[in-house]
Amino acid sequence: MCAEKKFDPLENSAYEAVVGLEVHVQLNTSTKMFCRCENRFGAEPNTNVCPVCLGWPGALPYANREAIEQSLRAVLACGCEVGEFSKFDRKNYYYPDLPKGYQISQYDQPLGLGGQVDFFLDGEKAGVQLTRIHLEEDAGKNTHVAGRPVSFVDLNRAGTPLLEIVTEPDISSAAEAGAFLRNLRLIMLYLGVSDCNMEEGSLRCDVNISIRPKGAQHLETRAEIKNLNSFNFIEKALHYEISRQIDLKERGEEVVQETRLYDPERDETRSMRGKEAEHDYRYFPEPDLTPVTFTREQLEDIRSGLPELPVARLQRYTSELGLEDYPAGLLVRDHEAAIFFDACIELYPKARSVANWILNSLKEEANSRKTGISSLGLEPGRFVDLVKAVDAGVVSSQKGRDVLKPMLESDKPVVEIISELGLEQISDDSELREQVEKVLSEHPGPVEDVRAGKKNSVNFLVGQVMKETRGKANPGKVAEMIGEILSA
Amino acid sequence: MSIEVTDELVEKIAVLSRLDLTREEIDGFKEHFEKVLQYVGELQELDTEGVDPSLFTSEASNVLRPDEGAPSLPNEVALRPSPDSEPPYFLVPRIIEDAESSES
């Protein structure tokens, strides 16, 4: 990361921060958790609703098998212990976005307990311990319009499946929280259980934070910052909150246990008074749902079907495939690119060439279309044909890029596109030699410089040949030929 | 074990339920809660030593459905039972300044 040096309130401080996160991940099932309404962001308000998710009397929940399976994938990927028995509980509170007056959640027998998420922080492997992962339903959404004494309620999101991942107070800086979250997001993307689109709220985070004298073991009073939905905001909110708490302590004041809200416009956290007057959720087992049980075999099946996770992937790319850290990291951080890369090297194991072409050219095409690599609809086989053509010198790497665009617009074989565009590299040595000699005779000055040992002039001459051949020459070969001719 | 129904208990439940109660209503609920607790309290007389709590009334487990959709309600039908609405939204008295969601 090329991050500019940010202000760090903990630098040279007598305090250390203790941070725990509650991460909410919206699962990408087709339907909601307990009813058959569509689970989709962006629909016309209150059109994906039914008697179950509206909390109409007599309507009963019916749990979505896919949501439970997705959750188990996440739980096993995070190394949680999964009991053979898990149940749902009611969490009771009143709020307009919660039409039943309770949220179906999990209390004392969640899907997963414990666990650990590994990631890299400044090149070092780090890990955060998890407390638990449970499955629950999301609430609806309230909006407010300035100047009107009402709030607007949209219940499309009410009842959609939500995974809550709770960490131990194991994190000690904003940077660590950010690295953990980015990696957790990647894990969910590789598992295919969520789109983790933070702008649409499919990944949100509550942060619990306190500070204590460096080296102390006890926990001090914490504040909670709710509903952060961007990595940037999470890191900024943590910085602000750590500074605020240090200031309080240094003035001899106490941190109050409260919920605070981060305001990105002012870059500060504010107390959210008037929220829950009391946290008394009176949990009890949800009588309208059966518990769920799993056999060891079922869990083993899911575990063995899990994809390779980001940290393992990164290690494979660098140590087994010989990629440099930087391109390996770029690939792993874009799960679509990494999955495409793996499909390509199955067909053509030149990892460096393939990585290069994905990261430089294919990603550029995807970015210019504002989409991901998988949406380009390109078959790994056709892409590999292009990389092979460049590696074999059929087309120059410069012109290879011009081949890619038409490849995305038609199903024509790569060789056909290359010949239609007239981009075949000059492979006939005598033809190339003719061009090289012509350029050498036209540029006596640089030729003298090369003879005098000036390397840069070789590049100039190669450039002239490339220009002359409209990019169809192989620059490596041209340089070689220039060397041969001039040293003869 | 018996619970004493005090004014404070009724008031706490009223806060959690977002209800404003009058003096008369508090007295009424006190009486009502006491009766309910007394009735349910009869269960306390049973000896449950060594008996596991029964969390569910049936033995069933894993009653799950496939992830397949069904039509939702039309917006006007969904809004109909609500005391106040402004299509396509439900309307409620203004909540608080900034909170977007209560989900926690």
Coordinates of C-alpha atoms in Angstrom, one line a residue:
Chain A
M1 CA 0.0 0.0 0.0
C2 CA 1.3 3.4 -0.8
A3 CA -0.6 5.0 2.1
E4 CA 0.6 8.4 3.1
K5 CA 1.8 8.6 6.6
K6 CA -1.4 9.1 8.6
F7 CA -1.7 10.7 12.0
D8 CA -1.6 7.9 14.6
P9 CA -2.9 8.9 18.1
L10 CA -1.1 5.9 19.6
E11 CA 2.3 6.8 18.4
N12 CA 4.5 7.7 21.4
S13 CA 1.4 7.5 23.7
A14 CA 1.3 6.0 27.2
Y15 CA -2.0 4.3 26.1
E16 CA -2.9 1.3 24.0
A17 CA -6.2 0.7 22.3
V18 CA -8.4 -2.3 22.8
V19 CA -10.7 -2.9 19.9
G20 CA -13.3 -5.5 19.2
L21 CA -15.5 -5.6 16.1
E22 CA -19.0 -6.8 15.3
V23 CA -19.2 -7.4 11.5
H24 CA -22.5 -7.8 9.7
V25 CA -22.4 -9.6 6.4
Q26 CA -25.5 -9.9 4.3
L27 CA -25.8 -13.3 2.7
N28 CA -26.5 -13.4 -1.0
T29 CA -29.4 -15.9 -1.0
S30 CA -32.2 -15.4 -3.5
T31 CA -34.8 -15.1 -0.8
K32 CA -35.0 -13.8 2.7
M33 CA -34.1 -15.8 5.8
F34 CA -37.6 -16.8 7.0
C35 CA -39.9 -16.1 4.0
R36 CA -39.9 -16.4 0.2
C37 CA -39.6 -12.6 -0.5
E38 CA -36.7 -11.6 -2.7
N39 CA -33.4 -10.7 -1.0
R40 CA -32.4 -7.8 -3.2
F41 CA -31.0 -4.3 -2.7
G42 CA -32.5 -1.4 -4.6
A43 CA -36.1 -2.5 -5.2
E44 CA -39.0 -0.1 -4.9
P45 CA -39.5 0.4 -1.1
N46 CA -41.9 -2.1 0.5
T47 CA -42.4 -4.3 -2.5
N48 CA -40.3 -7.3 -1.3
V49 CA -42.5 -7.8 1.8
C50 CA -45.1 -10.4 2.9
P51 CA -47.0 -11.3 6.0
V52 CA -44.0 -13.1 7.5
C53 CA -41.4 -10.3 7.2
L54 CA -44.1 -7.6 8.0
G55 CA -44.9 -9.4 11.3
W56 CA -48.6 -9.9 10.5
P57 CA -50.3 -11.9 13.2
G58 CA -50.4 -15.7 12.5
A59 CA -47.6 -15.7 9.9
L60 CA -44.9 -18.1 10.7
P61 CA -41.2 -18.2 9.7
Y62 CA -39.7 -20.9 7.6
A63 CA -35.9 -21.1 7.6
N64 CA -33.9 -20.9 4.3
R65 CA -31.7 -23.9 3.9
E66 CA -29.3 -22.1 1.6
A67 CA -28.7 -19.3 4.2
I68 CA -27.8 -22.0 6.8
E69 CA -25.4 -23.7 4.3
Q70 CA -23.8 -20.4 3.4
S71 CA -23.4 -19.6 7.1
L72 CA -21.7 -22.9 7.7
R73 CA -19.3 -22.3 4.9
A74 CA -18.3 -19.0 6.5
V75 CA -18.2 -20.5 10.0
L76 CA -15.9 -23.4 9.0
A77 CA -13.7 -21.1 6.8
C78 CA -13.1 -19.0 9.9
G79 CA -12.1 -22.0 11.9
C80 CA -15.0 -21.8 14.4
E81 CA -16.1 -24.8 16.4
V82 CA -19.5 -25.9 15.1
G83 CA -21.7 -27.7 17.6
E84 CA -24.0 -30.4 16.4
F85 CA -27.0 -28.4 17.6
S86 CA -27.9 -24.8 17.0
K87 CA -31.0 -22.8 17.6
F88 CA -32.7 -19.5 17.0
D89 CA -33.7 -17.1 19.7
R90 CA -35.8 -13.9 19.9
K91 CA -34.1 -10.7 20.7
N92 CA -36.9 -8.4 21.9
Y93 CA -36.9 -4.7 21.3
Y94 CA -39.2 -2.1 19.8
Y95 CA -38.2 0.0 16.8
P96 CA -40.1 0.9 13.7
D97 CA -37.7 -1.0 11.4
L98 CA -38.5 -4.2 13.3
P99 CA -42.1 -5.0 12.6
K100 CA -42.4 -8.1 14.8
G101 CA -41.1 -6.4 17.9
Y102 CA -38.3 -8.9 18.0
Q103 CA -35.4 -9.9 15.9
I104 CA -34.8 -13.6 15.2
S105 CA -31.2 -14.1 16.1
Q106 CA -29.1 -16.7 18.0
Y107 CA -28.2 -16.3 21.6
D108 CA -26.4 -19.1 23.5
Q109 CA -26.1 -21.7 20.8
P110 CA -24.8 -19.9 17.7
L111 CA -23.7 -21.7 14.6
G112 CA -20.0 -21.1 15.4
L113 CA -17.9 -20.5 18.5
G114 CA -14.3 -19.3 18.6
G115 CA -12.3 -19.2 15.4
Q116 CA -9.5 -17.1 14.0
V117 CA -9.0 -15.0 10.9
D118 CA -5.4 -14.6 9.6
F119 CA -4.2 -11.8 7.4
F120 CA -1.1 -9.8 6.5
L121 CA -0.4 -6.6 8.2
D122 CA 2.6 -4.7 6.8
G123 CA 3.9 -7.9 5.3
E124 CA 3.7 -9.8 8.6
K125 CA 1.2 -12.6 9.2
A126 CA -1.3 -11.6 11.9
G127 CA -4.5 -13.1 13.3
V128 CA -7.6 -12.0 15.1
Q129 CA -9.5 -14.3 17.4
L130 CA -13.2 -14.6 16.9
T131 CA -15.7 -15.0 19.7
R132 CA -18.6 -16.3 17.7
I133 CA -20.5 -16.2 14.4
H134 CA -24.3 -16.3 14.4
L135 CA -27.1 -16.0 11.9
E136 CA -29.9 -13.6 12.3
E137 CA -32.4 -11.5 10.3
D138 CA -31.7 -7.9 9.3
A139 CA -34.0 -5.0 10.2
G140 CA -35.6 -2.6 7.7
K141 CA -34.4 0.8 7.0
N142 CA -35.6 4.2 8.3
T143 CA -35.0 7.4 6.5
H144 CA -35.8 11.0 7.5
V145 CA -36.5 14.1 5.6
A146 CA -35.4 17.4 7.1
G147 CA -38.3 19.5 8.4
R148 CA -40.9 16.8 8.6
P149 CA -41.9 15.3 11.9
V150 CA -42.0 11.7 10.5
S151 CA -39.7 8.9 9.6
F152 CA -40.1 6.8 6.5
V153 CA -39.8 3.0 6.8
D154 CA -38.8 0.6 4.1
L155 CA -39.1 -3.1 5.1
N156 CA -37.6 -4.7 2.0
R157 CA -34.4 -5.5 4.0
A158 CA -36.4 -6.7 7.0
G159 CA -35.8 -10.5 7.3
T160 CA -32.9 -10.8 5.0
P161 CA -30.2 -13.2 6.2
L162 CA -27.3 -11.5 8.1
L163 CA -24.2 -13.2 9.5
E164 CA -22.8 -11.5 12.6
I165 CA -19.1 -12.1 13.2
V166 CA -17.9 -11.0 16.6
T167 CA -14.2 -10.7 17.4
E168 CA -12.4 -10.8 20.7
P169 CA -11.1 -7.4 21.9
D170 CA -7.9 -8.5 20.1
I171 CA -7.2 -5.6 17.9
S172 CA -4.9 -2.7 18.9
S173 CA -5.0 -0.2 16.0
A174 CA -7.0 1.3 13.2
A175 CA -4.6 -0.2 10.7
E176 CA -5.0 -3.7 12.2
A177 CA -8.8 -3.4 12.2
G178 CA -8.7 -2.3 8.5
A179 CA -6.4 -5.2 7.5
F180 CA -8.6 -7.7 9.4
L181 CA -11.8 -6.4 7.8
R182 CA -10.4 -6.3 4.3
N183 CA -9.3 -9.9 4.6
L184 CA -12.6 -11.0 6.2
R185 CA -14.4 -9.4 3.2
L186 CA -12.1 -11.3 0.8
I187 CA -12.9 -14.5 2.6
M188 CA -16.6 -13.9 2.2
L189 CA -16.1 -13.1 -1.5
Y190 CA -14.0 -16.2 -2.1
L191 CA -16.7 -18.3 -0.3
G192 CA -19.3 -16.7 -2.5
V193 CA -21.7 -16.1 0.4
S194 CA -22.0 -12.3 0.1
D195 CA -21.2 -9.5 -2.4
C196 CA -19.8 -7.5 0.5
N197 CA -20.9 -4.3 -1.2
M198 CA -20.2 -1.7 1.4
E199 CA -22.0 1.1 -0.3
E200 CA -25.2 -1.0 -0.3
G201 CA -24.6 -2.0 3.3
S202 CA -23.9 -5.7 2.7
L203 CA -20.9 -5.4 5.0
R204 CA -21.3 -3.2 8.0
C205 CA -19.3 -2.9 11.2
D206 CA -19.8 -1.9 14.8
V207 CA -16.7 -1.0 16.7
N208 CA -16.1 -1.4 20.4
I209 CA -13.2 0.6 21.7
S210 CA -11.5 1.4 24.9
I211 CA -8.0 2.5 25.8
R212 CA -5.8 1.5 28.8
P213 CA -2.3 2.2 30.0
K214 CA 0.2 0.4 27.8
G215 CA 0.8 -3.1 29.0
A216 CA -2.2 -3.3 31.3
Q217 CA -4.3 -6.5 31.2
H218 CA -7.7 -5.2 32.4
L219 CA -10.4 -3.8 30.1
E220 CA -11.6 -0.3 30.7
T221 CA -15.0 1.3 29.8
R222 CA -15.7 1.1 26.1
A223 CA -17.7 3.1 23.7
E224 CA -19.4 1.5 20.7
I225 CA -19.5 3.1 17.3
K226 CA -22.3 1.8 15.2
N227 CA -23.0 1.1 11.6
L228 CA -19.8 2.0 9.8
N229 CA -19.9 1.0 6.2
S230 CA -16.6 1.9 4.7
F231 CA -13.0 0.8 5.5
N232 CA -12.0 4.4 5.3
F233 CA -14.7 5.5 7.8
I234 CA -13.9 2.6 10.2
E235 CA -10.2 3.6 10.3
K236 CA -11.0 7.4 10.7
A237 CA -13.7 6.7 13.3
L238 CA -11.2 4.6 15.3
H239 CA -8.5 7.3 15.1
Y240 CA -10.9 9.9 16.2
E241 CA -12.3 7.8 19.0
I242 CA -8.8 6.8 20.3
S243 CA -7.8 10.4 20.4
R244 CA -11.0 11.4 22.1
Q245 CA -10.6 8.8 24.8
I246 CA -6.9 9.7 25.4
D247 CA -7.9 13.4 25.7
L248 CA -10.6 12.5 28.3
K249 CA -8.2 10.4 30.4
E250 CA -5.5 13.0 30.3
R251 CA -8.0 15.6 31.5
G252 CA -8.8 13.2 34.3
E253 CA -12.3 12.5 33.0
E254 CA -13.9 9.1 32.5
V255 CA -15.0 7.4 29.3
V256 CA -18.8 6.8 29.4
Q257 CA -20.2 3.5 28.2
E258 CA -22.4 4.6 25.3
T259 CA -23.2 4.2 21.6
R260 CA -21.7 6.8 19.3
L261 CA -22.2 7.6 15.7
Y262 CA -19.5 8.5 13.3
D263 CA -20.2 11.6 11.2
P264 CA -18.0 11.4 8.1
E265 CA -18.6 15.0 7.1
R266 CA -17.2 16.3 10.3
D267 CA -14.8 13.4 10.9
E268 CA -15.9 12.9 14.5
T269 CA -18.0 10.6 16.6
R270 CA -21.0 11.8 18.5
S271 CA -23.0 10.4 21.4
M272 CA -26.3 8.8 20.2
R273 CA -28.5 9.6 23.2
G274 CA -32.0 8.5 23.3
K275 CA -31.3 5.2 21.6
E276 CA -32.0 2.1 23.6
A277 CA -32.7 3.4 27.1
E278 CA -32.0 0.0 28.4
H279 CA -30.3 -3.0 26.9
D280 CA -32.7 -5.7 28.1
Y281 CA -33.4 -7.9 25.1
R282 CA -35.1 -10.7 27.1
Y283 CA -33.8 -13.4 24.8
F284 CA -35.7 -16.7 24.6
P285 CA -35.8 -19.6 22.2
E286 CA -37.8 -18.9 19.1
P287 CA -40.8 -21.2 19.4
D288 CA -41.8 -20.9 15.8
L289 CA -38.6 -22.5 14.4
T290 CA -37.1 -25.9 14.9
P291 CA -33.4 -26.1 15.9
V292 CA -30.9 -27.1 13.3
T293 CA -28.6 -30.1 13.8
F294 CA -25.6 -31.3 11.7
T295 CA -23.8 -34.5 11.5
R296 CA -20.0 -34.7 11.5
E297 CA -20.1 -36.0 7.9
Q298 CA -22.2 -33.0 6.7
L299 CA -19.7 -30.6 8.2
E300 CA -16.8 -32.5 6.8
D301 CA -18.4 -32.3 3.3
I302 CA -18.8 -28.6 3.6
R303 CA -15.2 -28.2 5.0
S304 CA -13.7 -30.2 2.2
G305 CA -15.6 -28.1 -0.4
L306 CA -14.3 -24.8 0.8
P307 CA -12.2 -22.8 -1.7
E308 CA -8.6 -21.8 -1.0
L309 CA -8.6 -18.7 1.3
P310 CA -6.7 -15.5 0.6
V311 CA -3.7 -16.0 2.8
A312 CA -3.1 -19.5 1.5
R313 CA -3.6 -18.3 -2.0
L314 CA -1.1 -15.5 -1.6
Q315 CA 1.5 -18.0 -0.2
R316 CA 0.9 -20.4 -3.1
Y317 CA 1.2 -17.6 -5.7
T318 CA 4.5 -16.4 -4.3
S319 CA 6.2 -19.6 -3.2
E320 CA 4.9 -22.2 -5.6
L321 CA 4.2 -20.1 -8.7
G322 CA 7.1 -17.7 -8.2
L323 CA 5.1 -14.5 -8.5
E324 CA 6.5 -11.3 -6.9
D325 CA 4.7 -10.2 -3.7
Y326 CA 3.1 -7.2 -5.4
P327 CA 1.4 -8.8 -8.4
A328 CA 0.4 -11.8 -6.2
G329 CA -1.2 -9.3 -3.7
L330 CA -3.0 -7.5 -6.5
L331 CA -4.5 -10.8 -7.8
V332 CA -5.5 -12.1 -4.4
R333 CA -7.2 -8.8 -3.5
D334 CA -9.4 -9.1 -6.6
H335 CA -11.1 -12.4 -6.1
E336 CA -12.5 -12.5 -9.6
A337 CA -9.0 -11.9 -11.0
A338 CA -7.5 -14.6 -8.8
I339 CA -10.2 -17.2 -9.8
F340 CA -9.7 -16.3 -13.5
F341 CA -5.9 -16.5 -13.0
D342 CA -6.2 -20.0 -11.5
A343 CA -8.4 -21.2 -14.4
C344 CA -5.8 -19.8 -16.9
I345 CA -2.7 -21.4 -15.4
E346 CA -4.4 -24.7 -15.4
L347 CA -4.3 -24.4 -19.2
Y348 CA -1.0 -22.6 -19.5
P349 CA 1.3 -22.7 -16.5
K350 CA 3.4 -19.6 -17.3
A351 CA 2.2 -17.8 -14.1
R352 CA 4.1 -14.6 -14.6
S353 CA 2.9 -14.0 -18.2
V354 CA -0.7 -14.8 -17.3
A355 CA -0.6 -12.6 -14.1
N356 CA 0.9 -9.8 -16.1
W357 CA -1.7 -9.9 -18.8
I358 CA -4.5 -10.1 -16.3
L359 CA -3.3 -7.3 -14.1
N360 CA -2.2 -4.9 -16.9
S361 CA -4.6 -5.5 -19.8
L362 CA -7.6 -7.4 -18.7
K363 CA -8.2 -5.4 -15.5
E364 CA -7.9 -2.2 -17.5
E365 CA -10.7 -3.5 -19.8
A366 CA -12.8 -4.5 -16.8
N367 CA -12.2 -1.1 -15.1
S368 CA -13.1 0.9 -18.2
R369 CA -16.4 -1.0 -18.3
K370 CA -16.8 -0.4 -14.6
T371 CA -17.2 -4.1 -14.0
G372 CA -15.3 -7.1 -12.7
I373 CA -13.3 -9.6 -14.7
S374 CA -15.9 -12.3 -14.5
S375 CA -18.6 -10.1 -16.0
L376 CA -16.4 -9.7 -19.1
G377 CA -17.5 -13.2 -20.1
L378 CA -14.1 -14.1 -21.4
E379 CA -13.2 -17.8 -21.5
P380 CA -9.9 -18.5 -19.8
G381 CA -9.0 -20.6 -22.9
R382 CA -9.3 -17.7 -25.3
F383 CA -7.4 -15.4 -23.0
V384 CA -4.6 -18.0 -22.7
D385 CA -4.5 -18.2 -26.5
L386 CA -3.6 -14.5 -26.5
V387 CA -0.9 -14.8 -23.9
K388 CA 0.5 -17.8 -25.7
A389 CA 0.5 -15.9 -29.0
V390 CA 2.5 -13.1 -27.3
D391 CA 4.9 -15.4 -25.6
A392 CA 5.5 -17.3 -28.9
G393 CA 6.2 -14.0 -30.7
V394 CA 3.2 -14.3 -33.0
V395 CA 2.1 -10.8 -31.9
S396 CA 4.1 -8.2 -30.0
S397 CA 3.1 -7.5 -26.4
Q398 CA 2.3 -4.0 -27.4
K399 CA -0.1 -5.1 -30.1
G400 CA -1.5 -7.9 -28.0
R401 CA -3.5 -5.2 -26.1
D402 CA -5.2 -4.3 -29.4
V403 CA -6.3 -7.9 -29.8
L404 CA -7.9 -8.1 -26.4
K405 CA -10.6 -5.5 -27.1
P406 CA -12.1 -7.3 -30.2
M407 CA -11.8 -10.6 -28.3
L408 CA -14.2 -9.3 -25.8
E409 CA -16.6 -8.3 -28.5
S410 CA -16.7 -11.5 -30.6
D411 CA -16.1 -15.2 -30.2
K412 CA -13.6 -15.3 -33.1
P413 CA -10.5 -17.4 -32.5
V414 CA -7.5 -15.2 -31.3
V415 CA -5.3 -16.1 -34.3
E416 CA -8.1 -15.0 -36.7
I417 CA -8.4 -11.6 -34.9
I418 CA -4.6 -11.1 -35.0
S419 CA -4.5 -11.8 -38.8
E420 CA -7.6 -9.7 -39.5
L421 CA -6.0 -6.7 -37.7
G422 CA -2.8 -7.4 -39.6
L423 CA -1.0 -7.5 -36.3
E424 CA 1.2 -10.6 -36.8
Q425 CA 4.7 -9.9 -35.6
I426 CA 7.3 -9.9 -38.3
S427 CA 8.7 -13.3 -37.8
D428 CA 10.8 -13.4 -41.0
D429 CA 14.3 -12.5 -39.9
S430 CA 15.4 -11.2 -43.3
E431 CA 12.4 -8.8 -43.4
L432 CA 13.1 -7.6 -39.9
R433 CA 16.8 -7.2 -40.7
E434 CA 15.9 -5.0 -43.7
Q435 CA 13.9 -2.7 -41.4
V436 CA 16.7 -2.5 -38.8
E437 CA 19.3 -1.7 -41.4
K438 CA 17.1 1.0 -42.8
V439 CA 16.7 2.6 -39.4
L440 CA 20.4 2.3 -38.6
S441 CA 21.4 4.1 -41.9
E442 CA 18.9 6.9 -41.2
H443 CA 20.2 7.6 -37.7
P444 CA 24.0 7.7 -37.8
G445 CA 24.3 9.9 -34.7
P446 CA 22.6 7.4 -32.3
V447 CA 24.5 4.6 -34.0
E448 CA 27.8 6.3 -33.1
D449 CA 26.5 6.7 -29.5
V450 CA 25.8 3.0 -29.3
R451 CA 29.2 2.2 -30.6
A452 CA 30.5 4.5 -27.9
G453 CA 28.7 2.4 -25.3
K454 CA 25.5 4.5 -24.7
K455 CA 22.8 2.0 -23.8
N456 CA 20.0 4.5 -24.1
S457 CA 20.6 5.0 -27.8
V458 CA 19.8 1.3 -28.3
N459 CA 16.4 1.9 -26.9
F460 CA 15.9 4.9 -29.2
L461 CA 16.8 2.8 -32.2
V462 CA 14.5 0.0 -31.1
G463 CA 11.8 2.6 -30.8
Q464 CA 12.4 3.8 -34.3
V465 CA 12.1 0.2 -35.7
M466 CA 8.9 -0.3 -33.8
K467 CA 7.5 2.9 -35.3
E468 CA 8.6 1.9 -38.7
T469 CA 7.0 -1.5 -38.4
R470 CA 3.9 -0.1 -36.7
G471 CA 4.6 -2.2 -33.6
K472 CA 4.8 -5.5 -35.4
A473 CA 8.4 -6.2 -34.6
N474 CA 9.5 -8.1 -31.5
P475 CA 11.5 -5.4 -29.6
G476 CA 13.7 -8.0 -27.9
K477 CA 14.7 -9.4 -31.2
V478 CA 15.2 -6.0 -32.7
A479 CA 17.6 -5.0 -29.9
E480 CA 19.5 -8.2 -30.3
M481 CA 19.8 -7.6 -34.1
I482 CA 21.0 -4.1 -33.6
G483 CA 23.7 -5.4 -31.2
E484 CA 24.7 -8.0 -33.7
I485 CA 25.0 -5.6 -36.6
L486 CA 26.8 -2.9 -34.7
S487 CA 29.3 -5.2 -33.1
A488 CA 30.1 -6.9 -36.3
Chain B
M1 CA -38.7 -18.1 43.6
S2 CA -41.3 -15.5 43.1
I3 CA -41.1 -12.1 41.5
E4 CA -42.4 -9.1 43.3
V5 CA -44.4 -6.9 40.9
T6 CA -43.4 -3.4 41.8
D7 CA -44.1 0.0 40.1
E8 CA -40.5 0.0 38.9
L9 CA -40.9 -3.4 37.2
V10 CA -44.0 -2.3 35.4
E11 CA -42.4 1.0 34.4
K12 CA -39.3 -0.7 33.1
I13 CA -41.4 -3.0 31.0
A14 CA -43.4 0.0 29.7
V15 CA -40.1 1.7 28.7
L16 CA -39.0 -1.4 26.9
S17 CA -42.3 -1.6 25.2
R18 CA -42.3 2.0 24.3
L19 CA -45.5 2.7 26.2
D20 CA -46.5 5.7 28.3
L21 CA -48.7 4.5 31.1
T22 CA -51.0 6.4 33.4
R23 CA -51.1 5.8 37.1
E24 CA -54.3 3.8 36.7
E25 CA -52.8 1.7 33.9
I26 CA -49.7 0.9 36.0
D27 CA -51.9 -0.3 38.8
G28 CA -54.0 -2.3 36.4
F29 CA -50.9 -4.0 34.9
K30 CA -49.5 -4.7 38.4
E31 CA -52.5 -6.7 39.2
H32 CA -52.6 -8.4 35.9
F33 CA -48.9 -9.3 36.0
E34 CA -49.3 -10.7 39.5
K35 CA -52.1 -12.9 38.4
V36 CA -50.1 -14.2 35.4
L37 CA -47.0 -14.9 37.5
Q38 CA -49.1 -16.6 40.2
Y39 CA -50.7 -18.8 37.6
V40 CA -47.4 -19.8 35.9
G41 CA -45.8 -20.0 39.3
E42 CA -47.7 -23.1 40.1
L43 CA -45.2 -24.9 37.9
Q44 CA -42.5 -24.1 40.5
E45 CA -44.1 -26.6 42.8
L46 CA -43.0 -29.5 40.5
D47 CA -39.7 -31.2 41.3
T48 CA -37.7 -30.7 38.1
E49 CA -34.4 -32.0 39.6
G50 CA -32.4 -33.7 36.9
V51 CA -34.9 -32.8 34.1
D52 CA -33.4 -31.0 31.1
P53 CA -35.1 -27.8 30.1
S54 CA -37.3 -28.4 27.1
L55 CA -36.6 -25.6 24.7
F56 CA -39.1 -26.6 22.1
T57 CA -42.5 -28.2 22.2
S58 CA -41.8 -30.7 19.4
E59 CA -38.9 -33.0 18.8
A60 CA -38.6 -31.8 15.1
S61 CA -35.4 -30.4 13.8
N62 CA -34.1 -29.1 10.5
V63 CA -37.4 -28.0 9.1
L64 CA -35.9 -26.0 6.3
R65 CA -37.1 -24.8 2.9
P66 CA -35.4 -24.4 -0.5
D67 CA -34.1 -21.0 -1.4
E68 CA -36.9 -20.4 -3.9
G69 CA -39.0 -17.2 -4.2
A70 CA -42.7 -16.6 -4.2
P71 CA -44.5 -13.4 -5.0
S72 CA -44.5 -10.7 -2.4
L73 CA -47.5 -8.4 -1.5
P74 CA -48.3 -5.5 -3.7
N75 CA -47.2 -2.3 -2.1
E76 CA -50.7 -1.0 -1.5
V77 CA -51.7 -4.2 0.2
A78 CA -48.6 -4.2 2.4
L79 CA -49.3 -0.6 3.5
R80 CA -53.1 -1.1 4.1
P81 CA -53.0 -2.2 7.8
S82 CA -50.6 0.6 8.8
P83 CA -52.0 3.6 10.7
D84 CA -50.0 6.0 8.5
S85 CA -48.3 5.7 5.2
E86 CA -47.1 7.7 2.2
P87 CA -46.7 5.2 -0.6
P88 CA -44.4 3.4 -1.0
Y89 CA -43.4 4.0 2.6
F90 CA -44.8 3.3 6.1
L91 CA -44.8 6.5 8.1
V92 CA -44.0 6.6 11.8
P93 CA -43.4 9.5 14.2
R94 CA -39.9 10.8 13.7
I95 CA -37.5 8.6 15.5
I96 CA -34.1 10.2 16.4
E97 CA -31.7 12.4 14.6
D98 CA -29.4 10.1 12.7
A99 CA -30.0 6.4 13.3
E100 CA -30.6 4.6 10.1
S101 CA -31.2 1.2 11.5
S102 CA -31.7 -0.4 14.8
E103 CA -30.1 -3.7 13.8
S104 CA -27.5 -4.8 16.3

